[in-house]
Every structure is written in C-alpha cells, then in structure tokens.
Short mmCIF file of C-alpha atoms in Angstrom, two decimals:
data_model
loop_
_atom_site.label_atom_id
_atom_site.label_comp_id
_atom_site.label_asym_id
_atom_site.label_seq_id
_atom_site.Cartn_x
_atom_site.Cartn_y
_atom_site.Cartn_z
CA UNK A 1 118.30 129.27 103.34
CA UNK A 2 116.62 126.87 106.04
CA UNK A 3 117.25 123.17 105.49
CA UNK A 4 114.86 120.28 106.26
CA UNK A 5 116.14 116.93 106.55
CA UNK A 6 115.34 116.22 103.16
CA UNK A 7 117.12 119.28 101.50
CA UNK A 8 119.98 118.96 103.75
CA UNK A 9 120.74 115.58 102.64
CA UNK A 10 120.52 116.66 98.94
CA UNK A 11 122.50 119.64 99.50
CA UNK A 12 125.23 117.38 100.97
CA UNK A 13 124.89 115.09 97.80
CA UNK A 14 125.14 117.80 95.61
CA UNK A 15 127.90 119.53 97.26
CA UNK A 16 129.80 116.18 96.82
CA UNK A 17 128.97 115.86 93.02
CA UNK A 18 131.80 118.40 91.71
CA UNK A 19 134.73 116.44 93.10
CA UNK A 20 133.43 113.20 92.64
CA UNK A 21 133.43 111.71 89.12
CA UNK A 22 133.53 108.16 90.34
CA UNK A 23 130.78 106.46 88.19
CA UNK A 24 132.24 103.31 89.83
CA UNK A 25 133.14 101.86 93.08
CA UNK A 26 134.42 98.77 94.26
CA UNK A 27 134.11 97.33 98.23
CA UNK A 28 136.10 94.56 99.57
CA UNK A 29 135.35 92.58 102.70
CA UNK A 30 131.41 92.13 102.02
CA UNK A 31 130.29 88.95 103.09
CA UNK A 32 126.86 88.95 102.17
CA UNK A 33 124.66 91.13 99.75
CA UNK A 34 121.07 91.10 98.86
CA UNK A 35 119.00 93.42 96.82
CA UNK A 36 117.41 95.52 99.69
CA UNK A 37 120.90 96.22 101.12
CA UNK A 38 121.15 99.01 98.48
CA UNK A 39 118.23 101.46 98.52
CA UNK A 40 118.02 104.71 96.18
CA UNK A 41 117.69 108.20 97.71
CA UNK A 42 115.27 110.27 96.12
CA UNK A 43 114.76 113.96 95.69
CA UNK A 44 111.20 113.98 93.89
CA UNK A 45 111.48 111.63 91.39
CA UNK A 46 114.97 111.82 90.65
CA UNK A 47 117.82 109.60 92.13
CA UNK A 48 120.54 111.82 94.31
CA UNK A 49 122.15 108.93 95.87
CA UNK A 50 122.52 105.65 97.82
CA UNK A 51 122.53 103.95 101.34
CA UNK A 52 124.01 100.87 101.90
CA UNK A 53 124.24 98.31 104.81
CA UNK A 54 126.15 95.19 104.33
CA UNK A 55 127.84 92.43 106.44
CA UNK A 56 131.39 93.29 106.20
CA UNK A 57 134.27 91.13 107.73
CA UNK A 58 134.17 89.88 111.43
CA UNK A 59 134.66 92.29 114.12
CA UNK A 60 135.79 89.33 116.54
CA UNK A 61 135.06 85.87 117.43
CA UNK A 62 131.66 87.08 118.92
CA UNK A 63 130.77 90.00 116.64
CA UNK A 64 130.23 90.85 113.12
CA UNK A 65 130.73 94.53 111.55
CA UNK A 66 127.91 95.94 109.31
CA UNK A 67 128.91 98.67 107.03
CA UNK A 68 126.42 101.61 106.74
CA UNK A 69 127.81 103.64 103.72
CA UNK A 70 126.00 106.88 101.87
CA UNK A 71 127.07 107.68 98.34
CA UNK A 72 126.14 110.31 95.96
CA UNK A 73 124.52 109.89 92.40
CA UNK A 74 128.04 109.29 90.90
CA UNK A 75 128.71 106.52 93.38
CA UNK A 76 131.27 108.75 95.47
CA UNK A 77 131.45 107.40 99.28
CA UNK A 78 130.33 110.43 101.25
CA UNK A 79 129.96 108.91 104.93
CA UNK A 80 130.15 105.71 106.49
CA UNK A 81 129.82 104.18 109.76
CA UNK A 82 130.66 100.78 111.17
CA UNK A 83 128.06 98.78 113.49
CA UNK A 84 128.74 95.89 115.58
CA UNK A 85 126.30 93.20 116.29
CA UNK A 86 126.44 89.72 117.84
CA UNK A 87 127.62 87.17 115.25
CA UNK A 88 124.98 84.88 113.41
CA UNK A 89 121.79 86.33 114.78
CA UNK A 90 120.69 88.82 112.14
CA UNK A 91 118.88 88.82 108.93
CA UNK A 92 118.31 91.90 107.37
CA UNK A 93 114.60 92.37 106.47
CA UNK A 94 114.33 95.68 104.69
CA UNK A 95 116.65 98.75 104.20
CA UNK A 96 114.61 101.84 103.23
CA UNK A 97 114.29 105.71 103.15
CA UNK A 98 111.39 107.91 103.66
CA UNK A 99 112.68 111.00 102.60
CA UNK A 100 114.01 112.28 105.65
CA UNK A 101 115.35 108.86 107.64
CA UNK A 102 116.60 105.67 106.78
CA UNK A 103 115.44 102.45 108.53
CA UNK A 104 116.80 99.04 109.06
CA UNK A 105 114.68 95.99 110.01
CA UNK A 106 116.01 92.95 111.36
CA UNK A 107 115.30 89.40 112.83
CA UNK A 108 117.20 88.40 115.56
CA UNK A 109 116.85 84.64 115.35
CA UNK A 110 118.39 83.56 118.72
CA UNK A 111 115.85 85.98 120.71
CA UNK A 112 113.33 85.57 118.41
CA UNK A 113 112.55 89.32 118.25
CA UNK A 114 112.18 92.08 115.15
CA UNK A 115 114.42 94.97 115.48
CA UNK A 116 114.16 98.26 113.96
CA UNK A 117 117.02 101.20 113.72
CA UNK A 118 116.65 104.46 111.87
CA UNK A 119 119.26 107.17 111.00
CA UNK A 120 119.05 110.61 109.93
CA UNK A 121 120.55 111.96 106.76
CA UNK A 122 124.19 112.28 108.50
CA UNK A 123 124.14 108.87 109.58
CA UNK A 124 123.45 109.84 113.28
CA UNK A 125 121.15 107.15 115.07
CA UNK A 126 117.63 108.48 115.83
CA UNK A 127 115.97 105.16 117.44
CA UNK A 128 115.93 101.60 117.77
CA UNK A 129 113.36 99.19 118.94
CA UNK A 130 113.00 95.60 119.51
CA UNK A 131 109.33 93.64 119.05
CA UNK A 132 109.02 90.67 121.01
CA UNK A 133 106.26 88.32 121.47
CA UNK A 134 105.81 87.58 117.79
CA UNK A 135 102.84 85.42 116.89
CA UNK A 136 102.94 81.99 115.40
CA UNK A 137 102.04 83.14 112.44
CA UNK A 138 104.92 85.87 112.43
CA UNK A 139 107.31 83.11 113.32
CA UNK A 140 105.83 80.90 110.32
CA UNK A 141 106.43 83.48 108.01
CA UNK A 142 109.91 84.42 109.20
CA UNK A 143 110.91 81.22 108.88
CA UNK A 144 110.02 81.00 105.15
CA UNK A 145 111.49 84.48 104.52
CA UNK A 146 115.03 83.30 106.00
CA UNK A 147 115.12 80.15 103.74
CA UNK A 148 114.52 82.24 100.84
CA UNK A 149 117.22 83.20 98.15
CA UNK A 150 116.76 86.78 99.18
CA UNK A 151 115.34 87.26 102.55
CA UNK A 152 114.31 91.13 101.71
CA UNK A 153 112.70 90.09 98.18
CA UNK A 154 109.13 89.49 99.82
CA UNK A 155 106.58 92.12 100.27
CA UNK A 156 103.74 92.14 102.85
CA UNK A 157 102.19 89.39 100.77
CA UNK A 158 104.69 86.92 101.75
CA UNK A 159 106.65 88.34 104.41
CA UNK A 160 107.37 90.88 107.10
CA UNK A 161 108.20 94.29 105.66
CA UNK A 162 108.64 97.78 106.78
CA UNK A 163 106.97 100.45 104.23
CA UNK A 164 108.30 104.01 103.93
CA UNK A 165 105.61 106.86 104.32
CA UNK A 166 107.11 110.37 103.57
CA UNK A 167 106.52 112.90 106.30
CA UNK A 168 105.37 110.33 108.84
CA UNK A 169 107.72 107.42 109.12
CA UNK A 170 107.28 103.59 108.40
CA UNK A 171 104.82 101.30 108.42
CA UNK A 172 105.25 97.61 109.96
CA UNK A 173 102.99 94.36 109.11
CA UNK A 174 102.52 91.40 111.10
CA UNK A 175 100.08 88.30 111.05
CA UNK A 176 97.59 87.16 113.48
CA UNK A 177 96.97 83.47 114.58
CA UNK A 178 99.31 80.31 114.25
CA UNK A 179 97.99 80.20 110.49
CA UNK A 180 98.50 83.90 109.64
CA UNK A 181 94.68 84.26 109.61
CA UNK A 182 94.59 88.01 109.80
CA UNK A 183 96.88 91.05 109.50
CA UNK A 184 98.41 93.76 111.81
CA UNK A 185 99.60 97.16 110.51
CA UNK A 186 101.72 99.71 112.82
CA UNK A 187 103.23 103.11 112.03
CA UNK A 188 106.31 104.41 113.66
CA UNK A 189 107.97 108.00 113.63
CA UNK A 190 111.47 108.54 112.60
CA UNK A 191 112.45 108.04 116.21
CA UNK A 192 110.53 104.78 116.11
CA UNK A 193 107.55 106.05 118.60
CA UNK A 194 104.44 104.27 117.35
CA UNK A 195 101.43 106.44 116.02
CA UNK A 196 98.89 103.99 115.46
CA UNK A 197 98.12 100.30 115.18
CA UNK A 198 95.26 98.40 113.49
CA UNK A 199 94.39 94.80 113.22
CA UNK A 200 91.98 92.15 111.80
CA UNK A 201 88.83 91.65 113.78
CA UNK A 202 89.54 88.31 115.83
CA UNK A 203 85.93 87.24 115.28
CA UNK A 204 86.20 87.73 111.61
CA UNK A 205 85.02 84.35 109.58
CA UNK A 206 87.37 85.01 106.65
CA UNK A 207 91.13 84.74 106.25
CA UNK A 208 92.42 88.17 105.55
CA UNK A 209 95.85 89.54 104.06
CA UNK A 210 96.56 93.18 103.30
CA UNK A 211 99.54 94.30 101.31
CA UNK A 212 100.29 98.11 101.47
CA UNK A 213 101.38 98.94 98.05
CA UNK A 214 101.80 102.62 98.09
CA UNK A 215 101.41 106.05 99.96
CA UNK A 216 99.69 108.53 97.80
CA UNK A 217 98.40 112.14 98.90
CA UNK A 218 97.06 111.14 102.41
CA UNK A 219 96.57 107.89 101.75
CA UNK A 220 98.06 104.38 102.27
CA UNK A 221 96.70 102.06 99.61
CA UNK A 222 96.55 98.38 99.74
CA UNK A 223 95.09 95.17 98.27
CA UNK A 224 93.14 92.79 100.53
CA UNK A 225 92.44 89.35 99.80
CA UNK A 226 90.00 87.61 101.75
CA UNK A 227 89.04 83.83 101.52
CA UNK A 228 86.66 81.55 103.45
CA UNK A 229 89.54 79.06 104.73
CA UNK A 230 93.30 78.47 104.48
CA UNK A 231 93.06 76.13 101.65
CA UNK A 232 89.74 77.95 100.03
CA UNK A 233 90.10 78.26 96.52
CA UNK A 234 87.91 81.02 96.21
CA UNK A 235 89.41 84.53 97.07
CA UNK A 236 88.03 87.92 96.83
CA UNK A 237 90.09 91.20 96.48
CA UNK A 238 89.46 94.31 98.08
CA UNK A 239 90.72 97.87 97.43
CA UNK A 240 91.79 99.41 100.82
CA UNK A 241 92.71 103.16 101.77
CA UNK A 242 93.73 104.14 104.89
CA UNK A 243 94.35 107.67 106.50
CA UNK A 244 97.95 107.68 106.74
CA UNK A 245 97.89 109.73 109.95
CA UNK A 246 95.50 108.11 111.92
CA UNK A 247 95.16 104.39 110.56
CA UNK A 248 91.38 104.92 110.19
CA UNK A 249 90.02 102.72 107.20
CA UNK A 250 88.48 105.03 104.45
CA UNK A 251 88.02 102.31 101.93
CA UNK A 252 87.49 98.61 101.98
CA UNK A 253 85.55 97.62 98.76
CA UNK A 254 85.36 94.72 96.69
CA UNK A 255 86.65 95.28 92.96
CA UNK A 256 83.66 93.24 91.83
CA UNK A 257 80.66 95.66 92.37
CA UNK A 258 78.47 93.35 90.53
CA UNK A 259 77.35 89.77 90.78
CA UNK A 260 77.77 89.33 87.13
CA UNK A 261 81.53 90.35 87.29
CA UNK A 262 84.44 87.95 87.79
CA UNK A 263 88.06 90.57 87.87
CA UNK A 264 91.52 90.26 89.02
CA UNK A 265 92.85 93.07 90.66
CA UNK A 266 96.68 93.75 89.93
CA UNK A 267 97.06 97.32 90.33
CA UNK A 268 95.07 100.09 92.73
CA UNK A 269 96.39 103.83 92.94
CA UNK A 270 95.19 107.23 93.25
CA UNK A 271 94.80 109.93 90.66
CA UNK A 272 95.31 112.98 92.85
CA UNK A 273 94.09 115.47 89.84
CA UNK A 274 90.91 113.83 89.57
CA UNK A 275 90.79 112.97 93.11
CA UNK A 276 89.81 109.26 92.28
CA UNK A 277 90.98 105.65 92.93
CA UNK A 278 92.06 103.51 89.92
CA UNK A 279 92.03 99.66 89.89
CA UNK A 280 93.51 97.89 87.05
CA UNK A 281 93.29 94.41 86.26
CA UNK A 282 91.66 91.68 83.67
CA UNK A 283 87.97 90.77 83.44
CA UNK A 284 86.42 87.32 82.80
CA UNK A 285 83.20 85.67 82.00
CA UNK A 286 81.43 84.64 85.05
CA UNK A 287 82.09 80.97 84.94
CA UNK A 288 85.51 81.22 83.72
CA UNK A 289 88.65 80.02 85.71
CA UNK A 290 91.69 82.07 85.52
CA UNK A 291 94.53 80.23 83.61
CA UNK A 292 91.85 77.65 82.21
CA UNK A 293 89.94 80.30 80.40
CA UNK A 294 91.38 83.10 78.70
CA UNK A 295 90.54 86.45 80.20
CA UNK A 296 88.16 88.92 78.11
CA UNK A 297 90.44 91.77 78.24
CA UNK A 298 91.71 94.74 80.48
CA UNK A 299 89.52 96.89 82.68
CA UNK A 300 90.08 100.29 84.44
CA UNK A 301 87.73 101.23 87.18
CA UNK A 302 87.45 104.85 88.89
CA UNK A 303 86.12 105.53 92.50
CA UNK A 304 85.87 108.67 94.39
CA UNK A 305 87.00 109.49 97.28
CA UNK A 306 83.51 108.76 98.91
CA UNK A 307 83.85 104.84 97.64
CA UNK A 308 81.21 105.27 94.80
CA UNK A 309 82.16 104.07 91.75
CA UNK A 310 82.53 106.72 88.85
CA UNK A 311 83.51 104.91 85.67
CA UNK A 312 84.20 101.55 84.53
CA UNK A 313 85.80 100.92 81.07
CA UNK A 314 86.63 97.56 79.56
CA UNK A 315 89.17 97.08 76.52
CA UNK A 316 88.66 93.55 74.87
CA UNK A 317 91.37 91.57 73.49
CA UNK A 318 89.42 90.92 70.26
CA UNK A 319 87.98 94.67 70.05
CA UNK A 320 89.78 97.23 71.23
CA UNK A 321 93.24 95.80 72.06
CA UNK A 322 93.45 93.51 68.83
CA UNK A 323 92.91 96.27 66.70
CA UNK A 324 96.34 98.16 68.12
CA UNK A 325 98.09 95.02 68.98
CA UNK A 326 101.30 93.93 66.76
CA UNK A 327 100.43 90.40 64.90
CA UNK A 328 103.34 88.91 67.02
CA UNK A 329 101.85 89.67 70.26
CA UNK A 330 98.46 87.69 69.52
CA UNK A 331 99.87 84.55 69.74
CA UNK A 332 100.77 85.01 73.56
CA UNK A 333 97.29 85.82 74.06
CA UNK A 334 96.15 82.48 72.54
CA UNK A 335 98.70 80.68 74.76
CA UNK A 336 96.67 81.56 78.02
CA UNK A 337 98.85 84.30 79.14
CA UNK A 338 97.59 86.95 81.58
CA UNK A 339 99.30 90.17 82.20
CA UNK A 340 100.49 91.27 85.78
CA UNK A 341 100.27 95.22 86.11
CA UNK A 342 103.56 96.67 87.56
CA UNK A 343 102.83 100.07 87.10
CA UNK A 344 100.22 102.69 86.35
CA UNK A 345 101.11 106.28 85.75
CA UNK A 346 99.90 109.34 84.61
CA UNK A 347 101.80 111.47 82.03
CA UNK A 348 101.69 115.54 82.49
CA UNK A 349 99.83 115.18 79.08
CA UNK A 350 96.86 113.50 80.93
CA UNK A 351 97.53 110.07 79.34
CA UNK A 352 97.79 107.38 81.66
CA UNK A 353 100.17 104.34 80.88
CA UNK A 354 99.85 100.63 81.98
CA UNK A 355 103.09 98.64 82.17
CA UNK A 356 102.57 95.11 82.22
CA UNK A 357 104.37 91.55 82.05
CA UNK A 358 102.98 88.36 80.75
CA UNK A 359 102.52 85.21 83.13
CA UNK A 360 100.69 82.08 83.44
CA UNK A 361 100.92 78.79 85.36
CA UNK A 362 101.22 75.29 83.89
CA UNK A 363 101.62 71.80 85.40
CA UNK A 364 104.92 70.75 87.03
CA UNK A 365 105.51 66.93 86.38
CA UNK A 366 107.79 66.56 89.08
CA UNK A 367 105.55 68.44 91.67
CA UNK A 368 102.54 66.21 90.42
CA UNK A 369 104.34 63.09 90.77
CA UNK A 370 105.80 63.89 94.17
CA UNK A 371 101.94 64.84 95.13
CA UNK A 372 100.74 61.39 93.99
CA UNK A 373 103.64 59.46 95.88
CA UNK A 374 102.53 61.63 98.75
CA UNK A 375 98.91 60.41 98.53
CA UNK A 376 97.87 63.84 97.23
CA UNK A 377 99.42 65.36 100.12
CA UNK A 378 102.58 66.85 101.12
CA UNK A 379 104.26 70.54 100.29
CA UNK A 380 105.32 70.04 96.69
CA UNK A 381 103.58 72.36 94.14
CA UNK A 382 101.80 70.85 91.29
CA UNK A 383 102.35 74.17 89.36
CA UNK A 384 104.81 76.55 88.14
CA UNK A 385 104.77 79.74 86.67
CA UNK A 386 106.13 81.06 83.09
CA UNK A 387 107.05 84.62 82.71
CA UNK A 388 107.19 86.24 79.33
CA UNK A 389 106.89 89.35 77.32
CA UNK A 390 106.41 93.19 78.20
CA UNK A 391 103.21 95.23 77.22
CA UNK A 392 102.73 99.11 77.60
CA UNK A 393 99.09 100.29 76.90
CA UNK A 394 98.49 103.82 76.31
CA UNK A 395 95.00 105.54 77.23
CA UNK A 396 94.23 109.10 76.50
CA UNK A 397 92.24 111.64 78.72
CA UNK A 398 89.03 110.67 77.16
CA UNK A 399 89.58 106.66 78.33
CA UNK A 400 90.20 105.70 74.67
CA UNK A 401 92.78 103.12 74.17
CA UNK A 402 95.23 104.81 71.74
CA UNK A 403 98.36 102.33 71.89
CA UNK A 404 99.52 98.77 72.55
CA UNK A 405 103.36 98.35 72.57
CA UNK A 406 104.84 94.89 72.74
CA UNK A 407 108.53 93.90 73.61
CA UNK A 408 109.17 90.26 73.35
CA UNK A 409 111.55 88.59 75.57
CA UNK A 410 112.64 84.85 76.43
CA UNK A 411 110.18 82.84 78.59
CA UNK A 412 111.45 82.11 82.45
CA UNK A 413 110.41 79.81 84.78
CA UNK A 414 109.04 80.23 88.37
CA UNK A 415 109.02 78.04 91.52
CA UNK A 416 105.07 78.46 93.19
CA UNK A 417 104.15 77.68 96.50
CA UNK A 418 102.09 74.74 97.08
CA UNK A 419 98.31 75.42 96.58
CA UNK A 420 99.09 78.28 94.11
CA UNK A 421 97.46 76.67 91.32
CA UNK A 422 93.80 77.19 92.78
CA UNK A 423 94.60 81.08 93.10
CA UNK A 424 93.21 83.84 90.95
CA UNK A 425 95.40 85.60 88.31
CA UNK A 426 95.85 88.99 90.55
CA UNK A 427 96.72 87.11 93.94
CA UNK A 428 99.16 84.76 92.19
CA UNK A 429 100.62 87.75 90.22
CA UNK A 430 101.27 89.39 93.71
CA UNK A 431 102.69 86.21 95.04
CA UNK A 432 105.33 85.98 92.05
CA UNK A 433 105.95 89.62 92.33
CA UNK A 434 106.92 89.16 96.12
CA UNK A 435 109.00 86.22 95.27
CA UNK A 436 110.93 88.16 92.58
CA UNK A 437 109.85 85.97 89.64
CA UNK A 438 109.21 88.72 87.19
CA UNK A 439 111.73 90.35 84.92
CA UNK A 440 110.45 93.83 85.61
CA UNK A 441 112.86 95.97 87.71
CA UNK A 442 111.51 99.44 87.95
CA UNK A 443 110.38 102.32 86.37
CA UNK A 444 112.21 105.84 86.41
CA UNK A 445 110.30 109.26 85.75
CA UNK A 446 111.31 112.55 85.65
CA UNK A 447 110.05 115.43 88.05
CA UNK A 448 107.63 116.70 85.21
CA UNK A 449 106.06 113.38 84.39
CA UNK A 450 107.06 114.05 80.65
CA UNK A 451 109.63 110.93 80.21
CA UNK A 452 109.32 107.45 81.43
CA UNK A 453 111.83 104.54 81.57
CA UNK A 454 110.77 100.94 82.36
CA UNK A 455 113.65 98.74 83.05
CA UNK A 456 113.60 95.06 82.90
CA UNK A 457 116.18 92.14 82.31
CA UNK A 458 116.02 89.59 79.46
CA UNK A 459 117.96 86.15 78.86
CA UNK A 460 118.51 85.75 75.17
CA UNK A 461 119.69 82.70 73.89
CA UNK A 462 121.01 82.09 70.53
CA UNK A 463 121.16 78.59 68.89
CA UNK A 464 123.93 76.58 70.18
CA UNK A 465 125.09 79.51 72.55
CA UNK A 466 125.13 80.09 76.00
CA UNK A 467 122.37 82.41 77.65
CA UNK A 468 123.15 85.88 77.89
CA UNK A 469 121.80 88.35 80.41
CA UNK A 470 120.64 91.98 79.10
CA UNK A 471 119.10 95.05 80.42
CA UNK A 472 116.04 96.07 78.59
CA UNK A 473 114.67 99.88 78.77
CA UNK A 474 111.70 101.00 77.36
CA UNK A 475 111.66 104.69 77.01
CA UNK A 476 108.17 106.84 76.32
CA UNK A 477 106.42 110.05 77.29
CA UNK A 478 104.92 113.26 76.14
CA UNK A 479 106.64 113.40 72.70
CA UNK A 480 104.52 110.22 71.55
CA UNK A 481 107.62 108.21 70.77
CA UNK A 482 108.50 104.87 71.86
CA UNK A 483 112.17 103.53 72.06
CA UNK A 484 113.71 100.25 73.30
CA UNK A 485 117.58 99.95 74.61
CA UNK A 486 119.37 96.71 75.17
CA UNK A 487 122.61 96.53 77.29
CA UNK A 488 124.62 93.21 77.96
CA UNK A 489 125.17 92.50 81.62
CA UNK A 490 128.25 91.04 82.85
CA UNK A 491 128.47 87.27 83.33
CA UNK A 492 130.98 86.61 86.05
CA UNK A 493 129.13 87.76 89.15
CA UNK A 494 127.70 85.42 91.79
CA UNK A 495 124.46 87.94 92.05
CA UNK A 496 123.93 91.03 89.85
CA UNK A 497 121.29 93.66 90.93
CA UNK A 498 119.75 96.60 88.87
CA UNK A 499 118.83 99.80 90.52
CA UNK A 500 117.37 103.31 89.33
CA UNK A 501 119.99 106.12 89.03
CA UNK A 502 120.63 109.70 87.90
CA UNK A 503 118.58 110.55 84.77
CA UNK A 504 119.76 108.73 81.67
CA UNK A 505 121.42 105.91 83.73
CA UNK A 506 120.80 102.54 85.78
CA UNK A 507 123.11 101.19 88.53
CA UNK A 508 124.38 97.72 88.52
CA UNK A 509 125.54 96.13 91.54
CA UNK A 510 127.71 92.89 90.93
CA UNK A 511 128.54 90.71 94.04
CA UNK A 512 131.41 88.11 93.98
CA UNK A 513 130.67 85.66 96.67
CA UNK A 514 134.10 83.91 96.37
CA UNK A 515 135.96 87.22 96.48
CA UNK A 516 133.79 88.66 99.17
CA UNK A 517 133.70 91.86 96.58
CA UNK A 518 130.92 94.14 95.65
CA UNK A 519 131.31 96.34 92.50
CA UNK A 520 128.89 99.36 91.82
CA UNK A 521 128.90 100.98 88.22
CA UNK A 522 126.63 103.48 86.48
CA UNK A 523 125.53 102.29 83.00
CA UNK A 524 124.39 104.83 80.39
CA UNK A 525 121.25 104.37 78.59
CA UNK A 526 121.14 104.70 74.83
CA UNK A 527 117.94 106.84 74.75
#
C-alpha cells in the first residue's frame, strides 16, 4: 500500500492502538497550558490522536524546553521531541494540523517578529519562517492577545491566527495601518513557502475586518465586516469566498440583498451537494436595534456559486418556531436573548441542523460609573454579555422547520470590549466567540454524517451549594431521536479543557498550576 502523509500518520496511530490501553496520561513539569497547546488529529471526521506543544522545565538559565508530543486516540504517547528556545520570549498563538502537517505559530516579543514552524507526521521539521516588519495594527492586536487569559483563544476577528487548509497549507492573517483599518491574508505550503497574499485596498474608505471561518470544497469562506469609521455604530456583514489555490475573491456580497432588510450574520457555509452557499442569522424590522428590539426570527439564505440568490426562508419566532418551541424556551425570547449559530450541518438524510446558543448584552453598572467618572471617555466597557441556553433547529430538505429542541443551562457572564454595545448581534457574537465566552465547545460527527454530538459546559448551582461544572452532550442524527447527557467535571484543576475524542468519548485535559502537572483522560459519553 502506498502511504500518503495523512494515511501514514493514521497507520502509525492505529499500529500503536493494540498495545496501548491508556485512556489516561499524566505529564509533570508542564510550566504553562492553554487550550490550543493540544490539537486533535482527524482522519475524516473521526479523531485518531492528538499533538501537544507545551512549555516544560527550563533547559538552563537562558533557554526554555518545549515538548512536542504525539498521542494516539487512547492517549498513549507515540513519539516526542524536545525543542529549546530562548527563555521568556515566546507566546504560542496557534497549534494546528491540516491533515498532513503540524504548524506552530509564535510571537517573539523581544524581536517583535512572528515565527512559524511546521513538522511532518513523524515530527520531522519541515520548515520555519520569521515574519518581521509588523504593522502598528499587528502590534496593537498582539499586545491585547498576549494579555488575554488564553492568547490562543482569539480567532481572526480579534487576533493573529493560523488557519489550516487541507491539501494546501496554512493561512495567516494580519492587519494594515496603525488602527487595523484593513486586513491581509497569506497562504503558506507545508514547508512555509508563500503561495499567495491578498490585502485590503489601501484606498478603501471603509474599515474592513475579514475572518476566515471554514475551508470547504475549493473555497476559503469568511465573514467580512465593514464600517465607515473606527467608532462607527453602523456595520455591514458580507459573505466572502476565496479560491483556496489562488486567493482570488470569488464572492463578496452583503447578506442584506434588499434595502428593506436588516439581518445579522452568524454562520456562512457551503452545501457541496447543492453547490450553494448558505447564510444563517436573525432578521429584524428595518428600524429595530439589536438587543433593544427583539429579532423577528431566524433566516436561511442560499446563493449559487455565481453569487445569485437562490432562495430566502424566514422562520418567525411567533409563527413557525413558536409552534414547535417548548414552553420553557419562550421566556428567554421575551427576555431579549438572540442566537449565535455555532454550527450548521447537513445530515445524510438531507436535513439541516442549526446549533445555536443564546446571548444578549446588558448595561454594566461599574463600567457605566467608570465612563461617567472619565467624562464619557476611557476604555471601560459600559456593557457586559450574558450567555444562556442551547437550541437545535432541524429543517427538512423542503426547507420546512420540523423541530426545535431547547436545552436550558445556567446563565454566565462575559466581559465585553469597550464600544461593543453599539455593535450588531452577528458581529458581537463573533467577538464573544473569539474571546471564548460561549459555553459551546465543539461538534463531533461520524464519517457517514448520520450521528452528531454537540458538547458544551454548564455551571449548575443548587440553592445553598457550590456551583458544579458539567459536560453537556446533545446527541442526534438520522434516527430522529435526541438525547442529552450530563457528566460532572473535576473541581480541583486550575484550568480544564474539553477536546473531541474517538467515537463515544470526549477528552478532558486538567492543568494543575501549582504542581506543574497536566492530566489527560477519556470520558465515555452515555449515549
């Protein structure tokens, strides 16, 4: 059998599996740990292993040790290498895998450079590249990214990121100008040779921010937000599709295709079966203000590859949705919550599933007071976010809404950047997503697209008792049945992170700061 890099890696992981029944693994001497330090390795839709990049014990007074480990799907270690870097300089921005190569993206704070390194599936180094002459916009974003609780959490909307493109390489984003007025995108192959680079028009009058969200078929898909000025309250969302091989912009359309529409845009994907682009969000009356006025409902718009609109379907809260929504869910709609759509997937049965989480913004008393004391200036936010329940909408092949499932959970709070109170629901949802404010973690699906699992966290608190964190799992698929699972998470770790795992499991990584210890374990889902 001739191995491609991807099949060679999967073969290596599978060969290790019979001798490895670990299911758990504990590492000592881990100095720091963020979510992006661990990345799942996929074969199709299923997890076959993990790669981890973490800072270990110091090599000597001037150098830090970094550990690069490869694990199989049962958490047995397959291989490891130790990398030394000058101490105190490096922040990991991204760890990602594109199906044939691993990439690690760093910021060198002393030299003010971005550095990328790539490795093949045997952990042999493929390439390295340093990027200097960063713009003032890049440096402003990096400053905020380094001060974040997790520098790896932000996507392209709020940070510098590296996006994997199977079969091609990795896309890196950047910002133009001192106030990040525009964007740049560049794609590199596995050896970090640059294939193409695009940038905002330097003469553009509007501010532009482009976030790549998906590599689908031959496209790179993203959501572009444009506004007239840095502090402009009016933003417009655009659907963008690039040719992944050339960077040519093939689609750049506002989601609002009529002067009578006011729409938020939270999801943009591609339906390969129908060869159509799909946009999903909420619709408002023309003069309504998001979070002040309630949205009218959910919309799904479809566009052909030529950019022409194929169909629009609205599902009103008080019409189609109300007829299917449980009574306990209706109170949250009246409380001005809107939905952020985390995933839009199509099953083998032709049905579309939209996985959403409720959120809203409210006035922050301390932020308002600080703003008043500063004479209306300063950087304090006068708004804060609230994150609430999970929803799953099911739409049949004839575009009829057939089911609305509601999963209540405890409301959590989110800190919002200054000025976000003036943003539309779609853009604000993307910012909260980039900050890691939502409780949704990920979706797992099988290769046949007949079974889906939505994993989220919930913070339950009984009266008079300490809050307890739980893993929530919503299972659904072609059999038409919905099931929900609840698993208690440990309360001792400094940080706990959830990751996709082999079918029927999730993986929990618990980091103990005082002990410099990382524990990994597979937890079986009761589905």
